[in-house]
Rosetta silent file (secondary structure, phi, psi, omega in degrees, C-alpha in Angstrom):
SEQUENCE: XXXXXXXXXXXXXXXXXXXXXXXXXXXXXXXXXXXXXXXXXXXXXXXXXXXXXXXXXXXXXXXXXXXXXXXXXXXXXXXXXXXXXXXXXXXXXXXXXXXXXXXXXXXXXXXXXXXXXXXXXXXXXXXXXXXXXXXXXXXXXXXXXXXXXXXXXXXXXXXXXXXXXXXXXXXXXXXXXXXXXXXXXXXXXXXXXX
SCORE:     score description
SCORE:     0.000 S_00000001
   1 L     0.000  139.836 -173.890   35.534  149.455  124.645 S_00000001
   2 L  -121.811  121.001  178.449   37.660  146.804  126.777 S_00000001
   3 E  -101.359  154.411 -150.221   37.139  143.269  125.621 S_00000001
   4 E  -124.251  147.654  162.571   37.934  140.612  128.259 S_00000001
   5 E  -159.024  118.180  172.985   38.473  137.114  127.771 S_00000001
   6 E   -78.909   74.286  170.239   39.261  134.243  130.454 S_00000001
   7 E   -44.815  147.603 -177.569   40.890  131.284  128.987 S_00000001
   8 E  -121.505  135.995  144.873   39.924  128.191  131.062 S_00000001
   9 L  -100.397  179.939 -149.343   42.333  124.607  130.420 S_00000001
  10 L   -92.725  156.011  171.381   40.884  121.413  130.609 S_00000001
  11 L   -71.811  170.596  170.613   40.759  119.223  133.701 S_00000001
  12 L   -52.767  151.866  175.118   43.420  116.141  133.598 S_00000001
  13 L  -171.593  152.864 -176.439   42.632  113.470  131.462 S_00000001
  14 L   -67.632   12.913  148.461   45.215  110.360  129.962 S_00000001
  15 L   -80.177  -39.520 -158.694   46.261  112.372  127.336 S_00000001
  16 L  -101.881  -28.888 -175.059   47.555  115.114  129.121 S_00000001
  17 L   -86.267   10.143 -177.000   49.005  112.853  132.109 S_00000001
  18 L  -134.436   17.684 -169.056   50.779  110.624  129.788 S_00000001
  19 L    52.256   44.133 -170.156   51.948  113.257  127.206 S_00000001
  20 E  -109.708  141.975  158.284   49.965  111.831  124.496 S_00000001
  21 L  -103.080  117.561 -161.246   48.961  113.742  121.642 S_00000001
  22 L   -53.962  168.251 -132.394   45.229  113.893  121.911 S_00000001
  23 L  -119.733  -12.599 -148.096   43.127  112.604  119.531 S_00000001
  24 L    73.071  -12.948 -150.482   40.172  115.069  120.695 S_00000001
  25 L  -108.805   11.417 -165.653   37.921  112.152  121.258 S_00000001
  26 L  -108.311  123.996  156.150   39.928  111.234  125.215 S_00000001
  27 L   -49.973  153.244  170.994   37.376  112.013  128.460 S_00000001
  28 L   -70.113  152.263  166.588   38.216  113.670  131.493 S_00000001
  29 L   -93.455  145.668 -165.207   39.672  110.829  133.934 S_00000001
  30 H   -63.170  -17.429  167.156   37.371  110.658  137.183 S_00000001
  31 H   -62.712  -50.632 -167.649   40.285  113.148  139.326 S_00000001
  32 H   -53.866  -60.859 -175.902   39.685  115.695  136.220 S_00000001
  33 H   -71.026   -4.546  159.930   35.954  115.363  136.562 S_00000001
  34 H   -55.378  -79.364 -147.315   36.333  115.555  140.608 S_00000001
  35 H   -69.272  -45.853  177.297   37.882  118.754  140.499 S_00000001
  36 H   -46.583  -31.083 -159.256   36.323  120.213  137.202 S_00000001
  37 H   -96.252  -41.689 -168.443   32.835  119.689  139.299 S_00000001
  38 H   -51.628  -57.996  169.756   34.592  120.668  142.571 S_00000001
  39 L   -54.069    3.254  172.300   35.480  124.007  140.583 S_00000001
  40 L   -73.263  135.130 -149.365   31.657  125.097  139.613 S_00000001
  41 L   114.237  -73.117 -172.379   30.887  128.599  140.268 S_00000001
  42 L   -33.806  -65.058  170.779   34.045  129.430  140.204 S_00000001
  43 L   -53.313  142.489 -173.222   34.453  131.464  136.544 S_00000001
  44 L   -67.684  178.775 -170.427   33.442  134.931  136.344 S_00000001
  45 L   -80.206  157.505 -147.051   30.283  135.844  134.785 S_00000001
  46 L  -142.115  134.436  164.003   30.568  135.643  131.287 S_00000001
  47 L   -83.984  -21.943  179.084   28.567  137.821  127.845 S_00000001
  48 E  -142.581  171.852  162.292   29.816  134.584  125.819 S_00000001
  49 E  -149.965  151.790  155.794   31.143  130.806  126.835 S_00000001
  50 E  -165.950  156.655 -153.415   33.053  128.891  124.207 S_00000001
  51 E  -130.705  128.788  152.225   34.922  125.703  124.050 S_00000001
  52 L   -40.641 -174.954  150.715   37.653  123.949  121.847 S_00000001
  53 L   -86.957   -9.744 -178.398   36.304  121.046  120.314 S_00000001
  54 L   -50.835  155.373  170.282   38.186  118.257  122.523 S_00000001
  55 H   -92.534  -45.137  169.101   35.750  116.380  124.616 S_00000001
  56 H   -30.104  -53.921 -158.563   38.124  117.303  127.294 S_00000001
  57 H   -81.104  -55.000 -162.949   37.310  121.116  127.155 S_00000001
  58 H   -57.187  -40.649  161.596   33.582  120.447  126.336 S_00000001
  59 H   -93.972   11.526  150.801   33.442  118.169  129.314 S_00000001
  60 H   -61.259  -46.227 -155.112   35.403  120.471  131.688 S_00000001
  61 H   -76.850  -55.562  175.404   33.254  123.299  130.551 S_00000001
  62 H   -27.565  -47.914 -172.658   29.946  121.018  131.577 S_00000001
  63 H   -77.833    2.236 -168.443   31.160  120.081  134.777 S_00000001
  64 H  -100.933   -6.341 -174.055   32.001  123.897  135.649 S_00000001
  65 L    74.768   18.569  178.880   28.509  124.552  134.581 S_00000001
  66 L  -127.216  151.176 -160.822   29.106  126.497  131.762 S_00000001
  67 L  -133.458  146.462 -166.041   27.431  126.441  127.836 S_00000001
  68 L   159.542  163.382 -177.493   28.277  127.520  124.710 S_00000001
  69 L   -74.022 -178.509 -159.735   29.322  126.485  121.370 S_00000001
  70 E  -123.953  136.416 -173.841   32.218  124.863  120.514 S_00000001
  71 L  -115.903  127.117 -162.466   34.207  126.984  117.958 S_00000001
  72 L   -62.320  -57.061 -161.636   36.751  125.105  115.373 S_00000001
  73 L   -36.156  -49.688 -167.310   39.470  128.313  115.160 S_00000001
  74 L   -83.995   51.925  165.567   39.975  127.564  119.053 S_00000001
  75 L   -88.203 -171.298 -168.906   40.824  123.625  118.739 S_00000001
  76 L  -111.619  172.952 -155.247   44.732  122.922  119.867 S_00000001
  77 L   -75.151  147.757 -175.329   47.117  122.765  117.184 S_00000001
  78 L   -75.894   95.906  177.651   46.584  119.793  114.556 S_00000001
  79 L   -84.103   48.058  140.141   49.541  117.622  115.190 S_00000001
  80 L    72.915 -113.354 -179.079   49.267  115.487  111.606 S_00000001
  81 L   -87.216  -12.314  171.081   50.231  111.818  111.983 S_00000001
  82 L   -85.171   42.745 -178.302   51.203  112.142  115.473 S_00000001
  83 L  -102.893  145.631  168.660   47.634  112.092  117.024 S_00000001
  84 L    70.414  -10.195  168.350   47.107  109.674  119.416 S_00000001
  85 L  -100.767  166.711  175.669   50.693  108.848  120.073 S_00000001
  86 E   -88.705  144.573  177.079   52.590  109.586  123.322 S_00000001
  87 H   -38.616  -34.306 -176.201   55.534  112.164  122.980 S_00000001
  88 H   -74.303  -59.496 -173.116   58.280  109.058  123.981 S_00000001
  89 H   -39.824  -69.787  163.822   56.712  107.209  120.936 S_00000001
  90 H   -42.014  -39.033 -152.949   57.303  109.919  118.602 S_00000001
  91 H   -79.735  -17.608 -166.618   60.875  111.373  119.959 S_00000001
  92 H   -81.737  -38.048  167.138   61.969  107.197  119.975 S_00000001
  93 H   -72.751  -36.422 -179.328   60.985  107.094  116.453 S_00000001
  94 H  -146.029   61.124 -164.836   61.717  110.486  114.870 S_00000001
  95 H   -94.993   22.131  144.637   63.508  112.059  117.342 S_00000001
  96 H   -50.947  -58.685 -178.916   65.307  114.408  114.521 S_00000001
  97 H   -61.151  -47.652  166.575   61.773  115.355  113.687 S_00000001
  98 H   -68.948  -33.949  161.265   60.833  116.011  117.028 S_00000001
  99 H   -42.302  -64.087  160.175   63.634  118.190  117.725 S_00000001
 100 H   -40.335  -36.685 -157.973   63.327  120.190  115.109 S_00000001
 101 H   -89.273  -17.158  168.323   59.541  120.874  115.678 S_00000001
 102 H   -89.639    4.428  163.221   60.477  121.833  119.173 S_00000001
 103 H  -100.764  -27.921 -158.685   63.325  124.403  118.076 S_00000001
 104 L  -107.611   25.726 -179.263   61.704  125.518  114.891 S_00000001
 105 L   -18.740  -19.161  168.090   58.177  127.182  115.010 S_00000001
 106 L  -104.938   28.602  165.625   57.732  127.255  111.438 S_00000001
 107 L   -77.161  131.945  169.140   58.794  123.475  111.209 S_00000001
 108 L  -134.248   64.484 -170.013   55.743  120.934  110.964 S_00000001
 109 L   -70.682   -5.940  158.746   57.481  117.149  110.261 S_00000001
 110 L   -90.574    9.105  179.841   53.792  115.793  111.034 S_00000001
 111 L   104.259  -19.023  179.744   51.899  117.050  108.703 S_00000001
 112 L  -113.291 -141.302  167.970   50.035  119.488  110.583 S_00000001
 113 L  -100.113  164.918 -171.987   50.610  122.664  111.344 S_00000001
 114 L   -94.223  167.454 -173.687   53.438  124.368  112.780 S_00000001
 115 L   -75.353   33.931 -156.200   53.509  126.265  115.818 S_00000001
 116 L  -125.698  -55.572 -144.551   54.193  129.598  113.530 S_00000001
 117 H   -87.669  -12.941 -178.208   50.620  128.369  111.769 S_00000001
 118 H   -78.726  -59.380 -163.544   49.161  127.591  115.247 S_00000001
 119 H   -90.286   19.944  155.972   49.565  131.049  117.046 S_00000001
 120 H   -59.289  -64.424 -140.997   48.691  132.991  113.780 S_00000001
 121 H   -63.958  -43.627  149.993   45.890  131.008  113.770 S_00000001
 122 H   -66.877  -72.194 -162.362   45.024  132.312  117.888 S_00000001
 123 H   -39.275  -41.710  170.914   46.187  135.573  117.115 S_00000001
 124 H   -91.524    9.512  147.434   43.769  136.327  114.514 S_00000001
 125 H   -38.603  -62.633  177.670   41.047  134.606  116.747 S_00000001
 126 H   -50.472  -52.228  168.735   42.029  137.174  119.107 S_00000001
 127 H   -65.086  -22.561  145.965   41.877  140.117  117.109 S_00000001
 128 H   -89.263   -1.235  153.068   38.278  139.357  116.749 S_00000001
 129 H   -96.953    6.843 -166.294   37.266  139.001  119.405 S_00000001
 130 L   -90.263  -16.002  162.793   39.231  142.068  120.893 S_00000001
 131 L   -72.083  -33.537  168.277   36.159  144.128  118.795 S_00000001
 132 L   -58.543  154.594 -170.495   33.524  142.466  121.578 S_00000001
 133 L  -122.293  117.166 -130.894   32.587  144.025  124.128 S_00000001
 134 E    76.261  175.127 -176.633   32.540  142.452  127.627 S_00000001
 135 E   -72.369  116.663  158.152   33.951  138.916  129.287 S_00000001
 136 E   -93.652  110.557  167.392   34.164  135.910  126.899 S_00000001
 137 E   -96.350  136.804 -139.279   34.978  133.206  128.752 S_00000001
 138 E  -151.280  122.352 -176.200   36.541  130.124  126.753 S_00000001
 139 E  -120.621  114.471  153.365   37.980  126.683  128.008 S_00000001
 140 L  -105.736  173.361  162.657   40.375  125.806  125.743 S_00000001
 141 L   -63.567  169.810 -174.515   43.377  123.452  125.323 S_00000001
 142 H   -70.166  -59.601  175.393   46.820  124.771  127.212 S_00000001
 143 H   -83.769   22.189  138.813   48.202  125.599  124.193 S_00000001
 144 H   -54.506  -78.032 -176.673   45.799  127.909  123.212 S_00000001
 145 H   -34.703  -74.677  172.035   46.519  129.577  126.227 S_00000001
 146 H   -29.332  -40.834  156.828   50.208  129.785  125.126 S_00000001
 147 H   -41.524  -94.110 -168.559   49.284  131.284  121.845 S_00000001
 148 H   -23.350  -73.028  177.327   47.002  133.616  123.287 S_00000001
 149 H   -45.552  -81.687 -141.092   50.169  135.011  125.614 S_00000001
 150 H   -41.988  -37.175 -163.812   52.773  135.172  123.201 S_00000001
 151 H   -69.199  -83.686 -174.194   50.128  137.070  121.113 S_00000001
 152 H   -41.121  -43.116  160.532   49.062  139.363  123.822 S_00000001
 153 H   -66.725  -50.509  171.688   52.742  140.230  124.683 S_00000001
 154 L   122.678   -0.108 -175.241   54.343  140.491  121.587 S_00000001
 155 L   -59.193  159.353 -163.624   56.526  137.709  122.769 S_00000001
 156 L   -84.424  176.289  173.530   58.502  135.351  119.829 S_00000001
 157 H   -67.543  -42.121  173.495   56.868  131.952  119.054 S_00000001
 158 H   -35.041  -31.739  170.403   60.425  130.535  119.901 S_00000001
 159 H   -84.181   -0.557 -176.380   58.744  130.835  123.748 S_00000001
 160 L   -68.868  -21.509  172.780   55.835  128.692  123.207 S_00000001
 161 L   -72.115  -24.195 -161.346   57.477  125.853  124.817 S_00000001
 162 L  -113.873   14.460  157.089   58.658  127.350  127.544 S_00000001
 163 L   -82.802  109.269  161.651   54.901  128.411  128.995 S_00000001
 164 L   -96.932  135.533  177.244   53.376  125.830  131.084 S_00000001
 165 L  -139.114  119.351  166.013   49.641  125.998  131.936 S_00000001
 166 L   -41.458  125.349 -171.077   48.431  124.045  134.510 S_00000001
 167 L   -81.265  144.363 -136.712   44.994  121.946  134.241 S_00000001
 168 L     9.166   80.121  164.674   41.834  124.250  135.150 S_00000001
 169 E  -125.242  167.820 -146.756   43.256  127.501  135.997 S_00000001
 170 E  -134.363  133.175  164.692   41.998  130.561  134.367 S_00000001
 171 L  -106.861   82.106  176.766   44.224  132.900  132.449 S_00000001
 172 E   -19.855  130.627  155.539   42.906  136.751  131.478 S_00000001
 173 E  -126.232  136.700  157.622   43.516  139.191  128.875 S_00000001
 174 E  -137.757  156.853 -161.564   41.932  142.018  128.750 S_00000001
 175 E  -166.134  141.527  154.939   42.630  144.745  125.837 S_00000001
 176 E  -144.640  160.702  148.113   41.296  147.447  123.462 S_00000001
 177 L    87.606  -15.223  159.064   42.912  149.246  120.913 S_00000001
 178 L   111.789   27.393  162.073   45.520  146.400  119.911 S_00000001
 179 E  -119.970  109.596 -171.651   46.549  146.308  123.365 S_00000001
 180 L   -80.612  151.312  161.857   46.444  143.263  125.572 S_00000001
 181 L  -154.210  142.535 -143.822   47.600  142.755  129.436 S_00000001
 182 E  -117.493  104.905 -178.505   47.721  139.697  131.496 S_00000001
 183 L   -99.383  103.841  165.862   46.663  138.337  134.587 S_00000001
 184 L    -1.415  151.091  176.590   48.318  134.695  135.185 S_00000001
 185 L   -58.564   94.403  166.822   46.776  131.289  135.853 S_00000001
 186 E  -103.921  139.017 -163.533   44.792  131.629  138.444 S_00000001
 187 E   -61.306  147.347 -175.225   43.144  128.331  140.054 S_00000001
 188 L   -69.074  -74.413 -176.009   40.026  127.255  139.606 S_00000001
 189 L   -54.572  167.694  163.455   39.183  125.334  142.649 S_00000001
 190 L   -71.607  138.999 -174.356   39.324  126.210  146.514 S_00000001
 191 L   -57.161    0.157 -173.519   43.035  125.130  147.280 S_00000001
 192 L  -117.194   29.365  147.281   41.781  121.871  149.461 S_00000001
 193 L   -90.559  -22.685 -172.919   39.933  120.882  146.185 S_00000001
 194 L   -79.033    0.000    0.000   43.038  120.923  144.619 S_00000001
């Protein structure tokens, strides 16, 4: 059995263009929901849909036409007391703390979890759904997606930073047998939507 699964990210929204770390509760910005709508169709056919909880991914997945529950295990990692601020806020306050948490995968100076406690946290997401059978398709936050690879490769956590994923392009895995392989972000829209 080969289970498949198509990560989706979220369209733009002023959290993600302003480096802030969301809150969950920040809307697509009217470009995000341009394109996200522009982009309908577009995802392969799907045996599941599922969503982070951000009102980003849940209203990216709407405007793409696609339904499904929203599942807690796939939210983005809980960044503690630092919700809702922008990254320059944090590194101007505590930029010891941020350093560390961006050298250190098992470091967490906000309170939340660490990226160590983050991609566990995808990985064993993964391994259960790697028992399904067919495409799950899933719009998550980007660093989901980043999880998910490191996971799927075997790659260290120490690399999570240095994966960028791009708002709505769709990244693959498909795997049995406790083996994953990877097709890349590929775009959602027709390029002159983009």
């Amino acid at each position: 059995m080969t289970s498949r699964v198509t990560f989706i990210s979220p369209a733009m929204n002023a959290s993600l263009r302003r480096a802030r770390f969301d809150d969950g509760r920040t809307p697509l910005d009217d470009t995000g929901t341009a394109r996200a709508r522009a982009a309908a169709g577009t995802p392969p056919p799907a045996a599941r849909v599922l969503t982070s909880p951000s009102l980003r991914c849940r209203e990216t997945a709407e405007e793409l036409g696609l339904h499904g529950p929203t599942v807690p295990e796939l939210a983005g990692p809980d960044v503690g007391r630092w919700r809702g601020r922008t990254l320059d806020e944090v590194s101007a306050a505590e930029p010891e703390s941020v350093g560390r948490w961006l050298t250190d995968p098992g470091c967490a100076p906000h309170g939340g979890e660490s990226v160590r406690e983050f991609c566990g946290r995808i990985a064993r997401w993964l391994t259960d759904v790697e028992e399904l059978d067919g495409r799950t398709v899933a719009v998550v936050e980007p660093e989901v997606v980043r999880a998910a690879v490191l996971h799927a490769l075997g790659m260290p956590e120490a690399a999570f930073w240095r994966l960028d994923v791009a708002p709505l392009t769709a990244t693959e895995l498909s795997g049995r047998s406790g083996r994953w392989n990877l097709r890349l972000g590929r775009p959602l829209a027709a390029p002159d939507a983009s």
